[in-house]
PDB file of C-alpha atoms in Angstrom:
ATOM      1  CA  UNK Q 275     -65.736  39.109  63.338  1.00  0.00           C
ATOM      2  CA  UNK Q 276     -62.294  37.575  63.828  1.00  0.00           C
ATOM      3  CA  UNK Q 277     -62.185  34.159  65.450  1.00  0.00           C
ATOM      4  CA  UNK Q 278     -60.070  34.366  68.627  1.00  0.00           C
ATOM      5  CA  UNK Q 279     -59.275  30.663  68.261  1.00  0.00           C
ATOM      6  CA  UNK Q 280     -57.045  31.458  65.281  1.00  0.00           C
ATOM      7  CA  UNK Q 281     -54.920  33.733  67.454  1.00  0.00           C
ATOM      8  CA  UNK Q 282     -54.996  31.390  70.440  1.00  0.00           C
ATOM      9  CA  UNK Q 283     -53.650  28.377  68.527  1.00  0.00           C
ATOM     10  CA  UNK Q 284     -51.071  30.540  66.769  1.00  0.00           C
ATOM     11  CA  UNK Q 285     -49.851  31.715  70.166  1.00  0.00           C
ATOM     12  CA  UNK Q 286     -49.714  28.112  71.404  1.00  0.00           C
ATOM     13  CA  UNK Q 287     -47.542  27.081  68.445  1.00  0.00           C
ATOM     14  CA  UNK Q 288     -45.207  30.031  68.926  1.00  0.00           C
ATOM     15  CA  UNK Q 289     -44.906  29.243  72.632  1.00  0.00           C
ATOM     16  CA  UNK Q 290     -44.180  25.573  71.942  1.00  0.00           C
ATOM     17  CA  UNK Q 291     -41.582  26.444  69.336  1.00  0.00           C
ATOM     18  CA  UNK Q 292     -39.874  28.920  71.659  1.00  0.00           C
ATOM     19  CA  UNK Q 293     -39.922  26.754  74.784  1.00  0.00           C
ATOM     20  CA  UNK Q 294     -39.511  23.220  73.427  1.00  0.00           C
ATOM     21  CA  UNK Q 295     -38.534  22.909  69.769  1.00  0.00           C
ATOM     22  CA  UNK Q 296     -36.026  25.626  68.912  1.00  0.00           C
ATOM     23  CA  UNK Q 297     -33.960  25.183  72.122  1.00  0.00           C
ATOM     24  CA  UNK Q 298     -33.360  21.548  71.108  1.00  0.00           C
ATOM     25  CA  UNK Q 299     -32.396  22.331  67.505  1.00  0.00           C
ATOM     26  CA  UNK Q 300     -28.782  21.251  66.946  1.00  0.00           C
ATOM     27  CA  UNK Q 301     -28.579  20.294  70.638  1.00  0.00           C
ATOM     28  CA  UNK Q 302     -29.867  16.715  70.523  1.00  0.00           C
ATOM     29  CA  UNK Q 303     -27.661  13.840  71.553  1.00  0.00           C
ATOM     30  CA  UNK Q 304     -27.907  10.385  69.992  1.00  0.00           C
ATOM     31  CA  UNK Q 305     -30.079   9.024  72.782  1.00  0.00           C
ATOM     32  CA  UNK Q 306     -32.728  11.673  72.009  1.00  0.00           C
ATOM     33  CA  UNK Q 307     -33.212  10.468  68.422  1.00  0.00           C
ATOM     34  CA  UNK Q 308     -34.858   7.100  67.822  1.00  0.00           C
ATOM     35  CA  UNK Q 309     -36.519   5.199  64.993  1.00  0.00           C
ATOM     36  CA  UNK Q 310     -40.225   4.562  65.498  1.00  0.00           C
ATOM     37  CA  UNK Q 311     -40.418   2.650  62.194  1.00  0.00           C
ATOM     38  CA  UNK Q 312     -37.846   1.827  59.510  1.00  0.00           C
ATOM     39  CA  UNK Q 313     -36.611   5.151  58.159  1.00  0.00           C
ATOM     40  CA  UNK Q 314     -38.987   7.153  60.419  1.00  0.00           C
ATOM     41  CA  UNK Q 315     -37.245   9.192  63.103  1.00  0.00           C
ATOM     42  CA  UNK Q 316     -38.686  10.678  66.243  1.00  0.00           C
ATOM     43  CA  UNK Q 317     -36.926  13.000  68.689  1.00  0.00           C
ATOM     44  CA  UNK Q 318     -37.628  14.238  72.181  1.00  0.00           C
ATOM     45  CA  UNK Q 319     -38.605  17.533  70.567  1.00  0.00           C
ATOM     46  CA  UNK Q 320     -41.440  15.809  68.656  1.00  0.00           C
ATOM     47  CA  UNK Q 321     -42.665  14.099  71.803  1.00  0.00           C
ATOM     48  CA  UNK Q 322     -42.468  17.088  74.134  1.00  0.00           C
ATOM     49  CA  UNK Q 323     -43.958  19.452  71.556  1.00  0.00           C
ATOM     50  CA  UNK Q 324     -46.897  17.140  70.889  1.00  0.00           C
ATOM     51  CA  UNK Q 325     -47.594  16.860  74.609  1.00  0.00           C
ATOM     52  CA  UNK Q 326     -47.572  20.640  75.023  1.00  0.00           C
ATOM     53  CA  UNK Q 327     -49.648  21.348  71.906  1.00  0.00           C
ATOM     54  CA  UNK Q 328     -52.177  18.613  72.687  1.00  0.00           C
ATOM     55  CA  UNK Q 329     -52.706  19.846  76.242  1.00  0.00           C
ATOM     56  CA  UNK Q 330     -53.136  23.406  75.024  1.00  0.00           C
ATOM     57  CA  UNK Q 331     -55.649  22.442  72.331  1.00  0.00           C
ATOM     58  CA  UNK Q 332     -57.745  20.460  74.806  1.00  0.00           C
ATOM     59  CA  UNK Q 333     -57.846  23.508  77.076  1.00  0.00           C
ATOM     60  CA  UNK Q 334     -59.020  25.673  74.184  1.00  0.00           C
ATOM     61  CA  UNK Q 335     -61.742  23.217  73.170  1.00  0.00           C
ATOM     62  CA  UNK Q 336     -62.741  21.040  76.144  1.00  0.00           C
ATOM     63  CA  UNK Q 337     -64.005  17.648  75.008  1.00  0.00           C
ATOM     64  CA  UNK Q 338     -62.129  17.763  71.728  1.00  0.00           C
ATOM     65  CA  UNK Q 339     -59.967  14.906  70.449  1.00  0.00           C
ATOM     66  CA  UNK Q 340     -56.327  15.209  69.376  1.00  0.00           C
ATOM     67  CA  UNK Q 341     -54.848  12.990  66.667  1.00  0.00           C
ATOM     68  CA  UNK Q 342     -51.113  13.604  66.850  1.00  0.00           C
ATOM     69  CA  UNK Q 343     -48.428  11.997  64.743  1.00  0.00           C
ATOM     70  CA  UNK Q 344     -46.578  10.584  67.734  1.00  0.00           C
ATOM     71  CA  UNK Q 345     -49.719   9.439  69.524  1.00  0.00           C
ATOM     72  CA  UNK Q 346     -50.733   7.638  66.315  1.00  0.00           C
ATOM     73  CA  UNK Q 347     -47.376   5.836  66.268  1.00  0.00           C
ATOM     74  CA  UNK Q 348     -48.308   4.351  69.648  1.00  0.00           C
ATOM     75  CA  UNK Q 349     -51.987   3.788  68.810  1.00  0.00           C
ATOM     76  CA  UNK Q 350     -52.886   3.596  65.083  1.00  0.00           C
ATOM     77  CA  UNK Q 351     -56.596   3.285  65.926  1.00  0.00           C
ATOM     78  CA  UNK Q 352     -56.604   7.050  66.587  1.00  0.00           C
ATOM     79  CA  UNK Q 353     -57.184   7.576  62.859  1.00  0.00           C
ATOM     80  CA  UNK Q 354     -60.805   6.542  63.356  1.00  0.00           C
ATOM     81  CA  UNK Q 355     -61.422   9.939  64.954  1.00  0.00           C
ATOM     82  CA  UNK Q 356     -60.922  11.672  61.600  1.00  0.00           C
ATOM     83  CA  UNK Q 357     -64.488  10.543  60.825  1.00  0.00           C
ATOM     84  CA  UNK Q 358     -65.907  11.746  64.167  1.00  0.00           C
ATOM     85  CA  UNK Q 359     -68.516  14.398  64.770  1.00  0.00           C
ATOM     86  CA  UNK Q 360     -67.414  17.254  67.004  1.00  0.00           C
ATOM     87  CA  UNK Q 361     -63.954  18.811  67.144  1.00  0.00           C
ATOM     88  CA  UNK Q 362     -60.857  16.822  66.197  1.00  0.00           C
ATOM     89  CA  UNK Q 363     -57.378  18.326  66.083  1.00  0.00           C
ATOM     90  CA  UNK Q 364     -54.710  16.953  63.743  1.00  0.00           C
ATOM     91  CA  UNK Q 365     -51.189  17.724  64.968  1.00  0.00           C
ATOM     92  CA  UNK Q 366     -47.708  17.425  63.490  1.00  0.00           C
ATOM     93  CA  UNK Q 367     -45.494  18.680  66.329  1.00  0.00           C
ATOM     94  CA  UNK Q 368     -42.286  18.822  64.255  1.00  0.00           C
ATOM     95  CA  UNK Q 369     -42.833  18.365  60.553  1.00  0.00           C
ATOM     96  CA  UNK Q 370     -39.507  17.626  58.903  1.00  0.00           C
ATOM     97  CA  UNK Q 371     -38.125  15.541  61.757  1.00  0.00           C
ATOM     98  CA  UNK Q 372     -35.352  14.160  59.530  1.00  0.00           C
ATOM     99  CA  UNK Q 373     -34.135  17.708  58.914  1.00  0.00           C
ATOM    100  CA  UNK Q 374     -34.475  18.620  62.574  1.00  0.00           C
ATOM    101  CA  UNK Q 375     -32.580  15.552  63.765  1.00  0.00           C
ATOM    102  CA  UNK Q 376     -29.767  16.268  61.302  1.00  0.00           C
ATOM    103  CA  UNK Q 377     -29.534  19.906  62.369  1.00  0.00           C
ATOM    104  CA  UNK Q 378     -30.932  21.149  59.065  1.00  0.00           C
ATOM    105  CA  UNK Q 379     -33.788  23.468  58.260  1.00  0.00           C
ATOM    106  CA  UNK Q 380     -36.635  23.687  57.406  1.00  0.00           C
ATOM    107  CA  UNK Q 381     -39.015  22.209  59.912  1.00  0.00           C
ATOM    108  CA  UNK Q 382     -42.474  23.327  60.986  1.00  0.00           C
ATOM    109  CA  UNK Q 383     -45.210  22.966  63.591  1.00  0.00           C
ATOM    110  CA  UNK Q 384     -48.648  22.227  62.113  1.00  0.00           C
ATOM    111  CA  UNK Q 385     -52.230  21.943  63.360  1.00  0.00           C
ATOM    112  CA  UNK Q 386     -55.607  21.515  61.663  1.00  0.00           C
ATOM    113  CA  UNK Q 387     -59.059  21.535  63.223  1.00  0.00           C
ATOM    114  CA  UNK Q 388     -61.776  19.276  61.830  1.00  0.00           C
ATOM    115  CA  UNK Q 389     -65.379  19.831  62.887  1.00  0.00           C
ATOM    116  CA  UNK Q 390     -67.807  17.041  62.021  1.00  0.00           C
ATOM    117  CA  UNK Q 391     -65.126  15.602  59.761  1.00  0.00           C
ATOM    118  CA  UNK Q 392     -64.449  18.762  57.733  1.00  0.00           C
ATOM    119  CA  UNK Q 393     -61.369  21.029  57.994  1.00  0.00           C
ATOM    120  CA  UNK Q 394     -62.375  24.399  59.417  1.00  0.00           C
ATOM    121  CA  UNK Q 395     -59.062  25.953  60.513  1.00  0.00           C
ATOM    122  CA  UNK Q 396     -55.339  25.388  60.144  1.00  0.00           C
ATOM    123  CA  UNK Q 397     -51.966  26.711  61.227  1.00  0.00           C
ATOM    124  CA  UNK Q 398     -48.395  26.205  59.935  1.00  0.00           C
ATOM    125  CA  UNK Q 399     -45.401  27.789  61.678  1.00  0.00           C
ATOM    126  CA  UNK Q 400     -41.800  27.741  60.444  1.00  0.00           C
ATOM    127  CA  UNK Q 401     -40.152  29.074  63.613  1.00  0.00           C
ATOM    128  CA  UNK Q 402     -36.690  29.725  62.178  1.00  0.00           C
ATOM    129  CA  UNK Q 403     -38.019  31.716  59.226  1.00  0.00           C
ATOM    130  CA  UNK Q 404     -40.665  33.267  61.515  1.00  0.00           C
ATOM    131  CA  UNK Q 405     -43.360  32.456  58.951  1.00  0.00           C
ATOM    132  CA  UNK Q 406     -46.851  31.766  60.282  1.00  0.00           C
ATOM    133  CA  UNK Q 407     -49.813  30.951  58.053  1.00  0.00           C
ATOM    134  CA  UNK Q 408     -53.347  30.744  59.448  1.00  0.00           C
ATOM    135  CA  UNK Q 409     -56.632  29.942  57.731  1.00  0.00           C
ATOM    136  CA  UNK Q 410     -60.267  29.658  58.738  1.00  0.00           C
ATOM    137  CA  UNK Q 411     -62.786  28.073  56.377  1.00  0.00           C
ATOM    138  CA  UNK Q 412     -64.422  30.816  54.353  1.00  0.00           C
ATOM    139  CA  UNK Q 413     -62.160  33.500  55.795  1.00  0.00           C
ATOM    140  CA  UNK Q 414     -59.090  33.286  53.582  1.00  0.00           C
ATOM    141  CA  UNK Q 415     -55.475  32.628  54.496  1.00  0.00           C
ATOM    142  CA  UNK Q 416     -53.137  35.023  56.233  1.00  0.00           C
ATOM    143  CA  UNK Q 417     -49.370  34.736  56.026  1.00  0.00           C
ATOM    144  CA  UNK Q 418     -47.598  36.751  58.707  1.00  0.00           C
ATOM    145  CA  UNK Q 419     -50.791  38.719  59.235  1.00  0.00           C
ATOM    146  CA  UNK Q 420     -51.396  39.622  55.583  1.00  0.00           C
ATOM    147  CA  UNK Q 421     -54.190  38.163  53.475  1.00  0.00           C
ATOM    148  CA  UNK Q 422     -52.872  35.950  50.677  1.00  0.00           C
ATOM    149  CA  UNK Q 423     -54.475  37.027  47.407  1.00  0.00           C
ATOM    150  CA  UNK Q 424     -55.558  34.282  44.997  1.00  0.00           C
ATOM    151  CA  UNK Q 425     -53.508  33.790  41.824  1.00  0.00           C
ATOM    152  CA  UNK Q 426     -55.714  34.748  38.872  1.00  0.00           C
ATOM    153  CA  UNK Q 427     -53.326  35.124  35.922  1.00  0.00           C
ATOM    154  CA  UNK Q 428     -52.722  32.137  33.610  1.00  0.00           C
ATOM    155  CA  UNK Q 429     -49.078  31.050  33.637  1.00  0.00           C
ATOM    156  CA  UNK Q 430     -47.336  28.997  30.970  1.00  0.00           C
ATOM    157  CA  UNK Q 431     -45.652  25.731  31.885  1.00  0.00           C
ATOM    158  CA  UNK Q 432     -42.165  27.116  31.292  1.00  0.00           C
ATOM    159  CA  UNK Q 433     -42.678  29.651  34.074  1.00  0.00           C
ATOM    160  CA  UNK Q 434     -43.824  27.164  36.701  1.00  0.00           C
ATOM    161  CA  UNK Q 435     -41.606  25.701  39.377  1.00  0.00           C
ATOM    162  CA  UNK Q 436     -42.239  23.225  42.132  1.00  0.00           C
ATOM    163  CA  UNK Q 437     -41.064  19.966  43.725  1.00  0.00           C
ATOM    164  CA  UNK Q 438     -42.073  16.369  43.158  1.00  0.00           C
ATOM    165  CA  UNK Q 439     -41.359  13.812  45.874  1.00  0.00           C
ATOM    166  CA  UNK Q 440     -40.211  11.231  43.326  1.00  0.00           C
ATOM    167  CA  UNK Q 441     -38.574   8.962  45.910  1.00  0.00           C
ATOM    168  CA  UNK Q 442     -41.924   7.485  46.901  1.00  0.00           C
ATOM    169  CA  UNK Q 443     -43.693   7.556  43.525  1.00  0.00           C
ATOM    170  CA  UNK Q 444     -44.435   4.231  41.826  1.00  0.00           C
ATOM    171  CA  UNK Q 445     -41.876   3.609  39.039  1.00  0.00           C
ATOM    172  CA  UNK Q 446     -44.370   4.201  36.216  1.00  0.00           C
ATOM    173  CA  UNK Q 447     -45.558   7.484  37.726  1.00  0.00           C
ATOM    174  CA  UNK Q 448     -41.999   8.591  38.428  1.00  0.00           C
ATOM    175  CA  UNK Q 449     -41.096   7.940  34.792  1.00  0.00           C
ATOM    176  CA  UNK Q 450     -44.051  10.037  33.582  1.00  0.00           C
ATOM    177  CA  UNK Q 451     -43.114  12.928  35.885  1.00  0.00           C
ATOM    178  CA  UNK Q 452     -39.483  12.868  34.809  1.00  0.00           C
ATOM    179  CA  UNK Q 453     -40.452  12.659  31.123  1.00  0.00           C
ATOM    180  CA  UNK Q 454     -42.684  15.702  31.410  1.00  0.00           C
ATOM    181  CA  UNK Q 455     -40.134  18.096  32.866  1.00  0.00           C
ATOM    182  CA  UNK Q 456     -38.679  19.222  29.528  1.00  0.00           C
ATOM    183  CA  UNK Q 457     -41.096  22.136  29.160  1.00  0.00           C
ATOM    184  CA  UNK Q 458     -41.315  22.926  32.868  1.00  0.00           C
ATOM    185  CA  UNK Q 459     -39.722  25.997  34.364  1.00  0.00           C
ATOM    186  CA  UNK Q 460     -38.023  24.003  37.153  1.00  0.00           C
ATOM    187  CA  UNK Q 461     -38.619  20.729  38.979  1.00  0.00           C
ATOM    188  CA  UNK Q 462     -37.309  21.132  42.514  1.00  0.00           C
ATOM    189  CA  UNK Q 463     -35.969  18.308  44.703  1.00  0.00           C
ATOM    190  CA  UNK Q 464     -38.202  18.977  47.705  1.00  0.00           C
ATOM    191  CA  UNK Q 465     -37.294  20.128  51.202  1.00  0.00           C
ATOM    192  CA  UNK Q 466     -38.341  17.078  53.267  1.00  0.00           C
ATOM    193  CA  UNK Q 467     -40.823  19.279  55.104  1.00  0.00           C
ATOM    194  CA  UNK Q 468     -44.414  19.433  53.852  1.00  0.00           C
ATOM    195  CA  UNK Q 469     -45.148  22.479  55.980  1.00  0.00           C
ATOM    196  CA  UNK Q 470     -42.453  24.514  54.246  1.00  0.00           C
ATOM    197  CA  UNK Q 471     -43.664  23.353  50.831  1.00  0.00           C
ATOM    198  CA  UNK Q 472     -47.134  24.680  51.622  1.00  0.00           C
ATOM    199  CA  UNK Q 473     -45.735  27.966  52.928  1.00  0.00           C
ATOM    200  CA  UNK Q 474     -43.713  28.390  49.744  1.00  0.00           C
ATOM    201  CA  UNK Q 475     -46.906  28.027  47.703  1.00  0.00           C
ATOM    202  CA  UNK Q 476     -48.318  30.946  49.684  1.00  0.00           C
ATOM    203  CA  UNK Q 477     -45.219  33.106  49.257  1.00  0.00           C
ATOM    204  CA  UNK Q 478     -45.091  32.488  45.493  1.00  0.00           C
ATOM    205  CA  UNK Q 479     -41.685  30.804  45.644  1.00  0.00           C
ATOM    206  CA  UNK Q 480     -43.276  27.806  43.919  1.00  0.00           C
ATOM    207  CA  UNK Q 481     -46.552  27.169  42.166  1.00  0.00           C
ATOM    208  CA  UNK Q 482     -47.131  23.462  42.713  1.00  0.00           C
ATOM    209  CA  UNK Q 483     -45.973  20.427  44.675  1.00  0.00           C
ATOM    210  CA  UNK Q 484     -46.445  16.701  44.064  1.00  0.00           C
ATOM    211  CA  UNK Q 485     -46.623  14.306  47.009  1.00  0.00           C
ATOM    212  CA  UNK Q 486     -47.134  10.564  47.158  1.00  0.00           C
ATOM    213  CA  UNK Q 487     -47.688   9.860  50.860  1.00  0.00           C
ATOM    214  CA  UNK Q 488     -50.605  11.849  52.268  1.00  0.00           C
ATOM    215  CA  UNK Q 489     -50.807  11.312  56.015  1.00  0.00           C
ATOM    216  CA  UNK Q 490     -53.363  13.635  57.582  1.00  0.00           C
ATOM    217  CA  UNK Q 491     -50.959  15.548  59.853  1.00  0.00           C
ATOM    218  CA  UNK Q 492     -48.668  16.267  56.895  1.00  0.00           C
ATOM    219  CA  UNK Q 493     -51.397  17.682  54.652  1.00  0.00           C
ATOM    220  CA  UNK Q 494     -54.640  18.640  56.412  1.00  0.00           C
ATOM    221  CA  UNK Q 495     -53.154  21.942  57.669  1.00  0.00           C
ATOM    222  CA  UNK Q 496     -51.470  22.955  54.405  1.00  0.00           C
ATOM    223  CA  UNK Q 497     -54.307  21.967  52.105  1.00  0.00           C
ATOM    224  CA  UNK Q 498     -56.759  24.276  53.868  1.00  0.00           C
ATOM    225  CA  UNK Q 499     -54.219  27.112  53.730  1.00  0.00           C
ATOM    226  CA  UNK Q 500     -53.836  26.683  49.974  1.00  0.00           C
ATOM    227  CA  UNK Q 501     -57.543  26.290  49.284  1.00  0.00           C
ATOM    228  CA  UNK Q 502     -58.402  29.402  51.258  1.00  0.00           C
ATOM    229  CA  UNK Q 503     -55.788  31.250  49.183  1.00  0.00           C
ATOM    230  CA  UNK Q 504     -57.494  30.200  45.935  1.00  0.00           C
ATOM    231  CA  UNK Q 505     -55.483  27.047  45.254  1.00  0.00           C
ATOM    232  CA  UNK Q 506     -56.497  23.432  44.759  1.00  0.00           C
ATOM    233  CA  UNK Q 507     -55.399  20.072  46.175  1.00  0.00           C
ATOM    234  CA  UNK Q 508     -56.468  16.928  44.361  1.00  0.00           C
ATOM    235  CA  UNK Q 509     -55.492  13.312  43.982  1.00  0.00           C
ATOM    236  CA  UNK Q 510     -53.840  12.317  40.740  1.00  0.00           C
ATOM    237  CA  UNK Q 511     -57.239  11.138  39.430  1.00  0.00           C
ATOM    238  CA  UNK Q 512     -58.784  14.560  40.080  1.00  0.00           C
ATOM    239  CA  UNK Q 513     -60.636  13.716  43.315  1.00  0.00           C
ATOM    240  CA  UNK Q 514     -60.492  16.387  46.006  1.00  0.00           C
ATOM    241  CA  UNK Q 515     -58.194  15.697  48.951  1.00  0.00           C
ATOM    242  CA  UNK Q 516     -59.786  14.878  52.304  1.00  0.00           C
ATOM    243  CA  UNK Q 517     -57.715  14.107  55.420  1.00  0.00           C
ATOM    244  CA  UNK Q 518     -59.774  11.044  56.380  1.00  0.00           C
ATOM    245  CA  UNK Q 519     -58.974   9.301  53.091  1.00  0.00           C
ATOM    246  CA  UNK Q 520     -55.817   7.216  52.923  1.00  0.00           C
ATOM    247  CA  UNK Q 521     -55.265   7.243  49.154  1.00  0.00           C
ATOM    248  CA  UNK Q 522     -51.769   8.103  47.982  1.00  0.00           C
ATOM    249  CA  UNK Q 523     -50.868  10.745  45.411  1.00  0.00           C
ATOM    250  CA  UNK Q 524     -51.555  14.475  45.726  1.00  0.00           C
ATOM    251  CA  UNK Q 525     -50.989  17.449  43.427  1.00  0.00           C
ATOM    252  CA  UNK Q 526     -51.339  20.841  45.107  1.00  0.00           C
ATOM    253  CA  UNK Q 527     -51.280  24.039  43.052  1.00  0.00           C
ATOM    254  CA  UNK Q 528     -51.808  27.754  43.531  1.00  0.00           C
ATOM    255  CA  UNK Q 529     -54.735  27.876  41.094  1.00  0.00           C
ATOM    256  CA  UNK Q 530     -57.061  25.741  39.016  1.00  0.00           C
ATOM    257  CA  UNK Q 531     -55.110  26.739  35.912  1.00  0.00           C
ATOM    258  CA  UNK Q 532     -51.747  25.720  37.374  1.00  0.00           C
ATOM    259  CA  UNK Q 533     -53.168  22.392  38.593  1.00  0.00           C
ATOM    260  CA  UNK Q 534     -54.488  21.562  35.117  1.00  0.00           C
ATOM    261  CA  UNK Q 535     -51.287  22.567  33.308  1.00  0.00           C
ATOM    262  CA  UNK Q 536     -48.998  20.653  35.679  1.00  0.00           C
ATOM    263  CA  UNK Q 537     -51.263  17.602  35.786  1.00  0.00           C
ATOM    264  CA  UNK Q 538     -51.351  17.387  32.006  1.00  0.00           C
ATOM    265  CA  UNK Q 539     -47.586  17.797  31.703  1.00  0.00           C
ATOM    266  CA  UNK Q 540     -46.394  15.560  34.519  1.00  0.00           C
ATOM    267  CA  UNK Q 541     -49.205  13.147  35.374  1.00  0.00           C
ATOM    268  CA  UNK Q 542     -51.708  13.070  32.531  1.00  0.00           C
ATOM    269  CA  UNK Q 543     -49.880  10.832  30.104  1.00  0.00           C
ATOM    270  CA  UNK Q 544     -49.748   7.064  30.168  1.00  0.00           C
TER     271      UNK Q 544
END
């Protein structure tokens, strides 16, 4: 039986995008863009969208807790709830704020639901592309209403393409990644929007992505989408990703085979 919650949260994200986020795209003035930390922007769209999404999620699951990116900026102790029992929502109201503030695409709205500390559902919406991905644990991933089929065919390294966020990688790791690209199909520069990177894994536009920073709101939604579509998300040392862990370094791939091939080529050498 379909879970109505998947449709309800999807509708909430679409409503928020239509009423709050998209109307402000390319219409912000300087006073509506601020820096919450060095190099970290926040806009009125982030703030208003998080308020609307958080209120809607609490209505859908009374008694649940919301850990939003902007709320965390004001109260970092909110991260403790990622270990809680019960229902905890993880919210990125506008993923890709730097793009949004500059009037560039892509950007996305993202939500994950943790129950007793484990991801059980997730949603990623790119409102300008009108791409919506939804997953429920054990139920697969749907992109724009269609089930995403797992990738089962082995693919050689020279046919693989994907981005690596080399800006944040430690120098030694960056050097290993750059040295391993010779046999790779294509190393992409990244889109400054984790949500879009995860969507592009589902569409087949890329087969892997390497991140360094792994904040829960950036990755909890997308990781579940990829896993439910047959992919894998692991730390550089091979440990499975979990949103409550703060370790840096994450390789996400469309299949076990792709993860192993890319890890060996770009991360497996000292």
